[in-house]
Tab-separated table of C-alpha atoms in Angstrom:
chain	number	residue	atom	x	y	z
A	1	UNK	CA	66.375	10.171	-52.618
A	2	UNK	CA	66.317	11.317	-48.993
A	3	UNK	CA	68.534	14.140	-47.812
A	4	UNK	CA	71.997	12.841	-46.838
A	5	UNK	CA	72.443	12.187	-43.119
A	6	UNK	CA	74.910	14.400	-41.404
A	7	UNK	CA	77.283	13.224	-38.725
A	8	UNK	CA	76.381	14.970	-35.504
A	9	UNK	CA	78.804	17.244	-33.680
A	10	UNK	CA	80.836	15.410	-31.110
A	11	UNK	CA	79.570	17.904	-28.510
A	12	UNK	CA	75.902	17.232	-29.273
A	13	UNK	CA	73.672	15.512	-26.779
A	14	UNK	CA	74.090	12.006	-28.108
A	15	UNK	CA	71.850	10.483	-25.441
A	16	UNK	CA	68.977	12.749	-26.439
A	17	UNK	CA	69.540	11.994	-30.085
A	18	UNK	CA	69.501	8.223	-29.562
A	19	UNK	CA	66.461	8.339	-27.246
A	20	UNK	CA	64.590	10.331	-29.854
A	21	UNK	CA	65.538	7.855	-32.607
A	22	UNK	CA	64.324	5.004	-30.487
A	23	UNK	CA	61.006	6.668	-29.711
A	24	UNK	CA	60.350	7.312	-33.394
A	25	UNK	CA	61.322	3.756	-34.253
A	26	UNK	CA	58.916	2.493	-31.546
A	27	UNK	CA	56.082	4.486	-33.071
A	28	UNK	CA	57.010	3.173	-36.571
A	29	UNK	CA	57.067	-0.377	-35.218
A	30	UNK	CA	53.426	-0.090	-34.153
A	31	UNK	CA	52.445	0.972	-37.743
A	32	UNK	CA	54.556	-1.793	-39.361
A	33	UNK	CA	53.100	-4.477	-37.086
A	34	UNK	CA	49.673	-3.790	-38.568
A	35	UNK	CA	50.768	-3.008	-42.152
A	36	UNK	CA	49.264	-5.418	-44.726
A	37	UNK	CA	51.656	-7.629	-46.653
A	38	UNK	CA	50.878	-5.796	-49.864
A	39	UNK	CA	52.060	-2.474	-48.463
A	40	UNK	CA	55.335	-3.885	-47.148
A	41	UNK	CA	55.907	-5.618	-50.485
A	42	UNK	CA	55.369	-2.339	-52.295
A	43	UNK	CA	58.067	-0.793	-50.143
A	44	UNK	CA	60.383	-3.687	-50.877
A	45	UNK	CA	59.774	-3.363	-54.630
A	46	UNK	CA	60.567	0.338	-54.417
A	47	UNK	CA	63.734	-0.378	-52.397
A	48	UNK	CA	64.904	-2.834	-55.017
A	49	UNK	CA	64.354	-0.249	-57.774
A	50	UNK	CA	66.173	2.407	-55.792
A	51	UNK	CA	69.184	0.177	-55.119
A	52	UNK	CA	69.490	-0.642	-58.830
A	53	UNK	CA	68.956	2.949	-59.965
A	54	UNK	CA	71.399	4.387	-57.413
A	55	UNK	CA	74.141	1.777	-57.767
A	56	UNK	CA	76.629	4.407	-59.080
A	57	UNK	CA	76.075	6.580	-55.964
A	58	UNK	CA	76.392	3.569	-53.646
A	59	UNK	CA	79.625	2.485	-55.407
A	60	UNK	CA	81.049	6.030	-55.262
A	61	UNK	CA	80.406	6.233	-51.523
A	62	UNK	CA	81.874	2.770	-51.023
A	63	UNK	CA	85.020	3.740	-52.978
A	64	UNK	CA	85.663	6.507	-50.474
A	65	UNK	CA	85.223	4.063	-47.562
A	66	UNK	CA	87.575	1.543	-49.195
A	67	UNK	CA	90.231	4.198	-49.959
A	68	UNK	CA	90.135	5.282	-46.299
A	69	UNK	CA	90.409	1.658	-45.090
A	70	UNK	CA	93.445	0.966	-47.387
A	71	UNK	CA	95.078	4.182	-46.233
A	72	UNK	CA	94.576	3.041	-42.668
A	73	UNK	CA	96.411	-0.214	-43.335
A	74	UNK	CA	93.416	-2.580	-43.075
A	75	UNK	CA	93.947	-6.205	-44.101
A	76	UNK	CA	92.971	-7.492	-47.503
A	77	UNK	CA	90.251	-9.621	-45.941
A	78	UNK	CA	88.833	-6.624	-44.155
A	79	UNK	CA	88.858	-4.576	-47.365
A	80	UNK	CA	87.117	-7.421	-49.171
A	81	UNK	CA	84.305	-7.399	-46.605
A	82	UNK	CA	83.945	-3.698	-46.964
A	83	UNK	CA	84.116	-3.552	-50.757
A	84	UNK	CA	81.011	-3.320	-52.925
A	85	UNK	CA	81.134	-4.122	-56.635
A	86	UNK	CA	78.523	-3.846	-59.316
A	87	UNK	CA	77.850	-7.575	-58.875
A	88	UNK	CA	77.524	-7.249	-55.085
A	89	UNK	CA	75.161	-4.315	-55.403
A	90	UNK	CA	73.091	-6.261	-57.934
A	91	UNK	CA	73.112	-9.211	-55.515
A	92	UNK	CA	71.890	-6.911	-52.791
A	93	UNK	CA	68.912	-5.855	-54.988
A	94	UNK	CA	68.284	-9.509	-55.896
A	95	UNK	CA	68.139	-10.338	-52.201
A	96	UNK	CA	65.498	-7.651	-51.701
A	97	UNK	CA	63.408	-9.207	-54.476
A	98	UNK	CA	63.707	-12.642	-52.824
A	99	UNK	CA	62.630	-11.233	-49.464
A	100	UNK	CA	59.622	-9.640	-51.160
A	101	UNK	CA	58.636	-13.010	-52.629
A	102	UNK	CA	58.748	-15.084	-49.448
A	103	UNK	CA	55.563	-15.626	-47.496
A	104	UNK	CA	54.887	-12.880	-44.966
A	105	UNK	CA	55.451	-14.474	-41.560
A	106	UNK	CA	53.346	-11.966	-39.598
A	107	UNK	CA	49.934	-13.295	-38.687
A	108	UNK	CA	50.719	-16.860	-39.708
A	109	UNK	CA	48.931	-19.349	-37.460
A	110	UNK	CA	51.521	-22.009	-36.642
A	111	UNK	CA	49.274	-24.236	-34.479
A	112	UNK	CA	45.623	-24.436	-33.620
A	113	UNK	CA	43.717	-26.724	-31.282
A	114	UNK	CA	40.444	-27.031	-29.397
A	115	UNK	CA	40.169	-27.641	-25.709
A	116	UNK	CA	37.531	-29.927	-24.149
A	117	UNK	CA	35.612	-26.869	-22.939
A	118	UNK	CA	35.171	-25.737	-26.537
A	119	UNK	CA	37.676	-22.932	-26.607
A	120	UNK	CA	39.934	-22.701	-29.639
A	121	UNK	CA	43.578	-21.704	-29.123
A	122	UNK	CA	45.827	-20.433	-31.921
A	123	UNK	CA	49.519	-19.632	-31.827
A	124	UNK	CA	50.216	-16.798	-34.285
A	125	UNK	CA	53.424	-15.082	-35.365
A	126	UNK	CA	53.941	-11.429	-34.386
A	127	UNK	CA	56.849	-9.014	-34.820
A	128	UNK	CA	59.455	-8.516	-32.102
A	129	UNK	CA	59.145	-4.726	-32.151
A	130	UNK	CA	62.309	-2.613	-32.535
A	131	UNK	CA	65.527	-4.383	-33.430
A	132	UNK	CA	68.949	-2.779	-32.912
A	133	UNK	CA	71.527	-4.063	-35.396
A	134	UNK	CA	75.181	-3.227	-34.636
A	135	UNK	CA	77.541	-4.240	-37.424
A	136	UNK	CA	81.035	-3.578	-38.581
A	137	UNK	CA	82.594	-3.487	-42.016
A	138	UNK	CA	80.025	-5.102	-44.308
A	139	UNK	CA	77.721	-2.345	-45.651
A	140	UNK	CA	75.372	-4.831	-47.300
A	141	UNK	CA	74.138	-5.658	-43.773
A	142	UNK	CA	72.301	-2.334	-43.818
A	143	UNK	CA	70.153	-3.517	-46.728
A	144	UNK	CA	69.790	-7.072	-45.487
A	145	UNK	CA	68.734	-6.075	-41.997
A	146	UNK	CA	66.513	-3.265	-43.235
A	147	UNK	CA	64.430	-5.350	-45.627
A	148	UNK	CA	64.211	-8.420	-43.339
A	149	UNK	CA	62.946	-6.287	-40.474
A	150	UNK	CA	60.476	-4.569	-42.824
A	151	UNK	CA	59.134	-7.886	-44.125
A	152	UNK	CA	58.695	-9.176	-40.545
A	153	UNK	CA	56.919	-6.052	-39.385
A	154	UNK	CA	59.751	-4.776	-37.176
A	155	UNK	CA	61.350	-1.371	-37.028
A	156	UNK	CA	65.122	-1.395	-36.998
A	157	UNK	CA	67.910	0.909	-35.788
A	158	UNK	CA	71.082	0.371	-37.785
A	159	UNK	CA	74.463	1.222	-36.335
A	160	UNK	CA	77.095	0.468	-38.985
A	161	UNK	CA	80.817	0.520	-38.454
A	162	UNK	CA	82.727	3.772	-38.948
A	163	UNK	CA	84.619	2.133	-41.813
A	164	UNK	CA	81.425	1.752	-43.851
A	165	UNK	CA	79.757	5.039	-42.835
A	166	UNK	CA	79.446	6.528	-46.295
A	167	UNK	CA	78.316	3.265	-47.906
A	168	UNK	CA	75.619	2.740	-45.331
A	169	UNK	CA	74.264	6.242	-45.809
A	170	UNK	CA	73.945	5.687	-49.537
A	171	UNK	CA	72.188	2.345	-49.008
A	172	UNK	CA	69.959	3.829	-46.311
A	173	UNK	CA	68.792	6.527	-48.742
A	174	UNK	CA	67.375	3.733	-50.942
A	175	UNK	CA	65.696	2.089	-47.955
A	176	UNK	CA	63.996	5.328	-46.926
A	177	UNK	CA	62.903	6.030	-50.495
A	178	UNK	CA	61.102	2.671	-50.605
A	179	UNK	CA	59.341	3.318	-47.291
A	180	UNK	CA	58.205	6.744	-48.492
A	181	UNK	CA	56.863	5.471	-51.773
A	182	UNK	CA	54.754	2.832	-49.937
A	183	UNK	CA	53.445	5.344	-47.375
A	184	UNK	CA	55.257	3.761	-44.445
A	185	UNK	CA	57.018	5.739	-41.725
A	186	UNK	CA	60.642	6.560	-42.598
A	187	UNK	CA	61.659	5.873	-38.970
A	188	UNK	CA	60.886	2.170	-39.652
A	189	UNK	CA	64.505	1.881	-40.859
A	190	UNK	CA	66.757	4.276	-38.969
A	191	UNK	CA	70.477	4.684	-39.476
A	192	UNK	CA	72.401	6.111	-36.520
A	193	UNK	CA	73.895	9.304	-38.066
A	194	UNK	CA	77.207	9.345	-36.199
A	195	UNK	CA	80.480	7.466	-35.959
A	196	UNK	CA	80.637	8.102	-32.256
A	197	UNK	CA	81.254	4.767	-30.565
A	198	UNK	CA	79.256	5.910	-27.563
A	199	UNK	CA	76.151	5.271	-29.678
A	200	UNK	CA	76.741	1.487	-29.356
A	201	UNK	CA	76.772	1.672	-25.554
A	202	UNK	CA	73.532	3.613	-25.552
A	203	UNK	CA	71.858	1.048	-27.776
A	204	UNK	CA	72.960	-1.726	-25.459
A	205	UNK	CA	71.046	-0.060	-22.604
A	206	UNK	CA	67.826	-0.594	-24.603
A	207	UNK	CA	67.199	3.162	-24.665
A	208	UNK	CA	64.512	3.184	-21.994
A	209	UNK	CA	62.585	0.340	-23.577
A	210	UNK	CA	62.984	1.661	-27.076
A	211	UNK	CA	64.882	-1.448	-28.353
A	212	UNK	CA	63.539	-4.991	-27.873
A	213	UNK	CA	66.479	-7.055	-29.101
A	214	UNK	CA	70.101	-6.428	-30.229
A	215	UNK	CA	71.753	-8.213	-33.118
A	216	UNK	CA	75.558	-7.841	-33.332
A	217	UNK	CA	77.121	-8.539	-36.690
A	218	UNK	CA	80.866	-8.438	-36.473
A	219	UNK	CA	83.976	-9.793	-34.927
A	220	UNK	CA	84.603	-11.523	-31.639
A	221	UNK	CA	85.326	-8.330	-29.708
A	222	UNK	CA	82.083	-6.742	-30.817
A	223	UNK	CA	79.996	-9.782	-30.009
A	224	UNK	CA	81.732	-10.181	-26.605
A	225	UNK	CA	81.022	-6.583	-25.720
A	226	UNK	CA	77.387	-6.846	-26.724
A	227	UNK	CA	76.839	-10.020	-24.757
A	228	UNK	CA	78.584	-8.547	-21.706
A	229	UNK	CA	76.834	-5.157	-21.677
A	230	UNK	CA	73.427	-5.610	-23.313
A	231	UNK	CA	70.406	-5.076	-21.068
A	232	UNK	CA	68.026	-6.446	-23.690
A	233	UNK	CA	67.923	-9.918	-25.383
A	234	UNK	CA	70.714	-10.616	-27.911
A	235	UNK	CA	70.753	-12.747	-31.076
A	236	UNK	CA	74.488	-13.335	-31.353
A	237	UNK	CA	76.941	-15.521	-33.156
A	238	UNK	CA	80.357	-16.330	-31.895
A	239	UNK	CA	83.219	-16.291	-34.298
A	240	UNK	CA	83.089	-18.741	-37.181
A	241	UNK	CA	85.723	-21.321	-36.220
A	242	UNK	CA	84.438	-23.658	-38.895
A	243	UNK	CA	85.771	-27.131	-39.800
A	244	UNK	CA	85.859	-29.470	-42.751
A	245	UNK	CA	86.499	-33.137	-42.021
A	246	UNK	CA	87.754	-35.175	-45.021
A	247	UNK	CA	86.773	-38.748	-44.281
A	248	UNK	CA	88.628	-41.803	-45.510
A	249	UNK	CA	85.980	-42.514	-48.136
A	250	UNK	CA	85.957	-38.912	-49.546
A	251	UNK	CA	86.529	-38.485	-53.282
A	252	UNK	CA	89.669	-36.460	-53.767
A	253	UNK	CA	88.230	-34.330	-56.548
A	254	UNK	CA	85.230	-33.348	-54.454
A	255	UNK	CA	87.361	-32.759	-51.344
A	256	UNK	CA	89.665	-30.436	-53.289
A	257	UNK	CA	86.757	-28.470	-54.739
A	258	UNK	CA	84.918	-28.144	-51.433
A	259	UNK	CA	87.975	-27.250	-49.318
A	260	UNK	CA	89.297	-24.701	-51.775
A	261	UNK	CA	85.948	-22.950	-52.061
A	262	UNK	CA	85.264	-23.058	-48.354
A	263	UNK	CA	88.603	-21.306	-47.570
A	264	UNK	CA	89.440	-19.186	-50.580
A	265	UNK	CA	86.145	-17.996	-52.101
A	266	UNK	CA	85.971	-15.207	-49.533
A	267	UNK	CA	88.367	-15.857	-46.660
A	268	UNK	CA	87.010	-13.001	-44.576
A	269	UNK	CA	83.385	-14.090	-44.211
A	270	UNK	CA	82.085	-15.910	-41.188
A	271	UNK	CA	81.297	-19.052	-43.253
A	272	UNK	CA	84.910	-19.540	-44.298
A	273	UNK	CA	86.514	-22.762	-43.108
A	274	UNK	CA	89.314	-22.219	-40.598
A	275	UNK	CA	90.411	-25.810	-39.804
A	276	UNK	CA	90.883	-28.791	-42.097
A	277	UNK	CA	90.730	-32.236	-40.473
A	278	UNK	CA	91.848	-35.243	-42.508
A	279	UNK	CA	91.268	-38.893	-41.571
A	280	UNK	CA	94.554	-40.674	-40.968
A	281	UNK	CA	93.358	-43.474	-43.240
A	282	UNK	CA	93.033	-40.978	-46.043
A	283	UNK	CA	96.214	-38.990	-45.382
A	284	UNK	CA	98.442	-40.995	-47.747
A	285	UNK	CA	96.282	-40.030	-50.736
A	286	UNK	CA	94.319	-36.941	-49.666
A	287	UNK	CA	96.558	-34.848	-47.458
A	288	UNK	CA	99.417	-33.762	-49.776
A	289	UNK	CA	97.099	-32.827	-52.703
A	290	UNK	CA	94.876	-30.740	-50.376
A	291	UNK	CA	97.762	-28.947	-48.743
A	292	UNK	CA	99.448	-28.208	-52.072
A	293	UNK	CA	96.159	-26.949	-53.552
A	294	UNK	CA	95.663	-24.502	-50.696
A	295	UNK	CA	99.230	-23.200	-50.644
A	296	UNK	CA	99.324	-22.845	-54.407
A	297	UNK	CA	96.111	-20.787	-54.158
A	298	UNK	CA	97.824	-18.308	-51.759
A	299	UNK	CA	96.628	-19.790	-48.450
A	300	UNK	CA	99.006	-20.096	-45.578
A	301	UNK	CA	98.737	-23.639	-43.995
A	302	UNK	CA	99.569	-24.195	-40.322
A	303	UNK	CA	99.615	-27.876	-39.457
A	304	UNK	CA	100.586	-30.609	-37.019
A	305	UNK	CA	103.659	-32.791	-37.547
A	306	UNK	CA	101.984	-35.004	-40.128
A	307	UNK	CA	100.705	-32.088	-42.171
A	308	UNK	CA	104.140	-30.411	-42.013
A	309	UNK	CA	105.671	-33.570	-43.440
A	310	UNK	CA	103.328	-33.393	-46.450
A	311	UNK	CA	104.757	-30.072	-47.664
A	312	UNK	CA	107.822	-28.117	-46.508
A	313	UNK	CA	105.892	-24.859	-46.860
A	314	UNK	CA	103.513	-25.767	-44.041
A	315	UNK	CA	104.118	-23.774	-40.862
A	316	UNK	CA	103.821	-25.358	-37.380
A	317	UNK	CA	100.411	-24.963	-35.796
A	318	UNK	CA	100.266	-23.676	-32.232
A	319	UNK	CA	97.640	-24.570	-29.636
A	320	UNK	CA	96.031	-21.163	-30.321
A	321	UNK	CA	95.557	-21.930	-34.013
A	322	UNK	CA	92.862	-24.567	-33.354
A	323	UNK	CA	90.657	-21.895	-31.745
A	324	UNK	CA	91.272	-19.059	-34.186
A	325	UNK	CA	88.977	-17.459	-36.682
A	326	UNK	CA	91.574	-16.084	-39.108
A	327	UNK	CA	89.230	-14.145	-41.409
A	328	UNK	CA	92.109	-14.321	-43.853
A	329	UNK	CA	93.851	-16.714	-46.269
A	330	UNK	CA	95.180	-18.895	-43.436
A	331	UNK	CA	94.017	-22.372	-42.370
A	332	UNK	CA	95.030	-24.819	-39.650
A	333	UNK	CA	95.236	-28.497	-40.612
A	334	UNK	CA	95.379	-31.674	-38.570
A	335	UNK	CA	95.308	-35.429	-39.114
A	336	UNK	CA	92.818	-37.240	-36.858
A	337	UNK	CA	92.103	-40.861	-36.091
A	338	UNK	CA	88.734	-41.144	-37.716
A	339	UNK	CA	85.257	-39.697	-37.196
A	340	UNK	CA	85.247	-39.906	-33.376
A	341	UNK	CA	88.376	-37.735	-33.017
A	342	UNK	CA	87.070	-35.339	-35.678
A	343	UNK	CA	83.835	-34.787	-33.825
A	344	UNK	CA	85.691	-34.470	-30.477
A	345	UNK	CA	88.047	-31.846	-31.984
A	346	UNK	CA	85.111	-29.836	-33.369
A	347	UNK	CA	83.353	-30.013	-30.005
A	348	UNK	CA	86.448	-28.814	-28.167
A	349	UNK	CA	87.611	-26.121	-30.576
A	350	UNK	CA	84.610	-25.108	-32.756
A	351	UNK	CA	82.222	-22.210	-32.216
A	352	UNK	CA	78.991	-24.089	-33.108
A	353	UNK	CA	78.690	-22.042	-36.298
A	354	UNK	CA	79.213	-24.208	-39.410
A	355	UNK	CA	80.993	-27.525	-39.898
A	356	UNK	CA	81.147	-29.934	-42.850
A	357	UNK	CA	82.093	-33.485	-43.675
A	358	UNK	CA	83.248	-34.751	-47.082
A	359	UNK	CA	82.563	-38.449	-47.406
A	360	UNK	CA	80.961	-41.154	-49.540
A	361	UNK	CA	80.014	-43.136	-46.424
A	362	UNK	CA	76.357	-42.481	-45.720
A	363	UNK	CA	76.629	-43.784	-42.168
A	364	UNK	CA	79.559	-41.482	-41.359
A	365	UNK	CA	77.746	-38.553	-42.863
A	366	UNK	CA	74.626	-39.268	-40.752
A	367	UNK	CA	76.684	-39.513	-37.565
A	368	UNK	CA	78.438	-36.253	-38.284
A	369	UNK	CA	75.214	-34.412	-39.023
A	370	UNK	CA	73.584	-35.830	-35.909
A	371	UNK	CA	76.432	-35.462	-33.478
A	372	UNK	CA	78.152	-32.182	-34.382
A	373	UNK	CA	76.366	-29.563	-32.297
A	374	UNK	CA	76.553	-26.581	-34.702
A	375	UNK	CA	73.935	-24.291	-36.100
A	376	UNK	CA	74.728	-25.489	-39.619
A	377	UNK	CA	76.155	-28.892	-40.529
A	378	UNK	CA	76.864	-29.925	-44.152
A	379	UNK	CA	77.616	-33.099	-46.047
A	380	UNK	CA	79.677	-32.775	-49.236
A	381	UNK	CA	79.232	-29.008	-49.516
A	382	UNK	CA	81.237	-25.871	-48.827
A	383	UNK	CA	80.899	-24.074	-45.504
A	384	UNK	CA	80.462	-20.847	-47.524
A	385	UNK	CA	76.802	-21.817	-47.946
A	386	UNK	CA	76.338	-20.564	-44.380
A	387	UNK	CA	74.290	-17.603	-45.687
A	388	UNK	CA	70.642	-16.675	-45.508
A	389	UNK	CA	70.523	-15.953	-49.210
A	390	UNK	CA	71.726	-19.449	-49.988
A	391	UNK	CA	69.051	-20.848	-47.694
A	392	UNK	CA	66.341	-19.079	-49.771
A	393	UNK	CA	65.754	-16.390	-47.114
A	394	UNK	CA	66.791	-13.637	-49.534
A	395	UNK	CA	69.158	-12.208	-46.914
A	396	UNK	CA	70.075	-12.712	-43.280
A	397	UNK	CA	70.451	-10.479	-40.301
A	398	UNK	CA	73.175	-12.737	-38.953
A	399	UNK	CA	74.013	-16.387	-38.119
A	400	UNK	CA	72.834	-17.137	-34.600
A	401	UNK	CA	74.941	-19.783	-32.805
A	402	UNK	CA	72.875	-19.855	-29.612
A	403	UNK	CA	69.912	-22.099	-29.029
A	404	UNK	CA	67.262	-19.663	-27.755
A	405	UNK	CA	64.689	-18.370	-30.220
A	406	UNK	CA	66.774	-18.333	-33.381
A	407	UNK	CA	69.591	-20.519	-34.633
A	408	UNK	CA	71.501	-20.466	-37.930
A	409	UNK	CA	70.655	-17.829	-40.556
A	410	UNK	CA	68.238	-15.315	-39.120
A	411	UNK	CA	65.666	-14.437	-41.736
A	412	UNK	CA	62.248	-12.814	-41.624
A	413	UNK	CA	60.570	-15.717	-39.923
A	414	UNK	CA	63.189	-15.816	-37.150
A	415	UNK	CA	62.502	-12.111	-36.501
A	416	UNK	CA	59.051	-12.879	-35.153
A	417	UNK	CA	57.788	-14.151	-31.855
A	418	UNK	CA	54.245	-15.428	-31.222
A	419	UNK	CA	51.189	-14.851	-29.126
A	420	UNK	CA	48.161	-16.993	-28.324
A	421	UNK	CA	44.713	-16.091	-29.584
A	422	UNK	CA	41.925	-17.764	-27.689
A	423	UNK	CA	38.383	-17.915	-29.061
A	424	UNK	CA	35.617	-18.704	-26.617
A	425	UNK	CA	31.813	-18.741	-26.416
A	426	UNK	CA	31.454	-17.420	-22.910
A	427	UNK	CA	33.481	-20.059	-21.058
A	428	UNK	CA	34.360	-19.341	-17.403
A	429	UNK	CA	36.913	-21.246	-15.329
A	430	UNK	CA	35.536	-23.345	-12.497
């Protein structure tokens, strides 16, 4: 294991520290960009072994973070995002194995064509360079981001939240061990060794060209700050104001299973559903059972007048509720007049993250999938599948809700750009 990182003194020259980290990451990125797939995969195999072997140390560090969060009065949903269990650590290692097994995107020729003058032009995938990842309470992001950047030939600078500081250090030790065993530079995966919030601001400046792109992974305030202050490109997702629309033709048993999982499996993740829309033509048979199911499972329901009439325990929904990512066991619910109103509501109040329809009507499903302008749209499936691991990417560095470069789960392939290689035989331009 690598030596534990130490938090720097608050009086230290943080700017000098961060500039030095970025310079070392830049040098490591040049090495990684040319590293053969076999060498990167050896590092990933070693990282997987290290995570499994050091699970007790990771869990012990995480227990300290969780105890501190609880003592600080954090919400149950926040604590859930922060908490690692044996199963979650094993899942982290499994994700590393999946990333290792996917095809290396670097060097892949995506298109090739020949011009009339005989020149051959190829478009080939290349790494982005140095990626700065700023995240909050979920320590598994350190592993996900680290291995995805490694696979895609990028160096990464990780700045985890102060709440997960100990957990991230323990995970980072495993990442560094894997790099070392494969003969790759340890600076390829760098963890900012301080809780000082000023480090975030320095990363957003780009550190004199040391960082090529920033990925924020956290709540609305973090993403808003990054988008407002960043002087380098940003892969960002807005909050997950996600919807499920239960169509008139939906099977009640399926609707109940999908809605309950989408809200209550893990209410604090960005893929959790926040608003339930029910077709008025289905309300007589679908609404009351769905509302009762959620409330009996411990979910607070805030609804319009029709939803309130279905169960006396429903609280009135305010205008603000339709635009809120609760990240908790709370859901807003509304009855709508069919598919058109459902799509309009999602367009007006959603965040273009993840939205789903439950229906047996193939035409309605197709319209929903075509017309809802979100990064992920689902038919008859839980919104909690909004996850790179569930897409077969092994992990994700985030869910991008913009439309430039990357959208949806950002995996190894999305962490590459491209360049053109032109092969000639002495051609000159007239």
